[in-house]
Amino acid sequence: MKAAVLYSGGKDSSFMAVMLERMGLDVELCTANFGVYDSYIPARKSAEALGFTHNVLNMDVELLEKTCDMIMKDGFPNDGIKYIHEKTIEKIAENHDIIADGTRRDDRTPKLNINQIRSLEDRKNVQYINLDSFGHKSVKLITSNMFQISHEKSNKDNSSHYEVAIRTLIDDKGGNSLDIFPEHYQTRVIGYKK
Amino acid sequence: MKAAVLYSGGKDSSFMAVMLERMGLDVELCTANFGVYDSYIPARKSAEALGFTHNVLNMDVELLEKTCDMIMKDGFPNDGIKYIHEKTIEKIAENHDIIADGTRRDDRTPKLNINQIRSLEDRKNVQYINLDSFGHKSVKLITSNMFQISHEKSNKDNSSHYEVAIRTLIDDKGGNSLDIFPEHYQTRVIGYKK
């Protein structure tokens, strides 16, 4: 009963990891990396603080290139983030039987819809689990009681979301990633509450 | 952090109860009863075997009457079961802040859809949680490792589903409940696996 949880170090994917572990699964955390920046480091620190095994999933930079092209053309990140998330889940499904992520009932992007979930499960013969059981209030209630959480202005070294690699490559391509991802506050799980 | 779980003694609502308890909530199990048969007893036994507090939620027999009328008119139980489930959840929401049930991603009836969930949460100022995170394979995998489960031909004394009260009243009204609910096998949680 091994499950791979796509992991960012945030409260949602940490919630998923702990939930599956407490329900008896053998949990391994995975963070995608695209070779342009070591954005997996914050997730690794959170994984260690929670006592989980953490693996970096090396992804092709071509996927990141295509994602950045979509986002620069669109002028907003939604469809690009959705695309890179779907491809990352597909990649994890090649080597795992149970795949989970921290997308919640109220999330819009990234998020697999029910048809994508059924297609993934059928094509790859896997089980997919997300946080659709819970609204944001329930996730906040449970995680704020369970975890110590840091709140910081987002920067490239306190987040392992897709955003970090995408911003790096957009800026390398001469774009201005701040036009697309305005500054915001970032939460990261730094341990369990005593 | 108190949560009321609508409880039948089956593997799905038992999964929900254990999951919420292990995520730090104070869990209380509730089984609806309509005054025509003591159908809460199997659920109570399962709740005791798992170490949970169990309450019987006394519901108006008028709700059961209306449900049976719908089902006898339709000739099949789906809409009636959906109706009685919605009304039972609404009733629990009058006295609890967090309400959960064991309906899974693949379930059709009874099941609250996303619009009903949002309406319930907004109108009653509650949080609602179900098993939408999980497909039936994942629920089966996790519960078969966690619980001792009995499989028996369904009868009025080994199930606390709405079906038992509905069958009782339909037969009292001179209908034949076996035409509507054919015999089937029933699973009930009888304890944790060692």
mmCIF file of C-alpha atoms in Angstrom, chain B residues 6 25 34 54 96 126 159:
data_model
loop_
_atom_site.group_PDB
_atom_site.id
_atom_site.type_symbol
_atom_site.label_atom_id
_atom_site.label_comp_id
_atom_site.label_asym_id
_atom_site.label_seq_id
_atom_site.Cartn_x
_atom_site.Cartn_y
_atom_site.Cartn_z
ATOM 1 C CA LEU B 6 -23.830 10.206 9.799
ATOM 2 C CA LEU B 25 -11.359 16.017 15.387
ATOM 3 C CA PHE B 34 -37.802 7.111 12.327
ATOM 4 C CA HIS B 54 -22.965 6.960 19.167
ATOM 5 C CA HIS B 96 -23.438 20.609 14.740
ATOM 6 C CA VAL B 126 -21.476 24.567 8.854
ATOM 7 C CA SER B 159 -28.056 -2.909 8.617
#
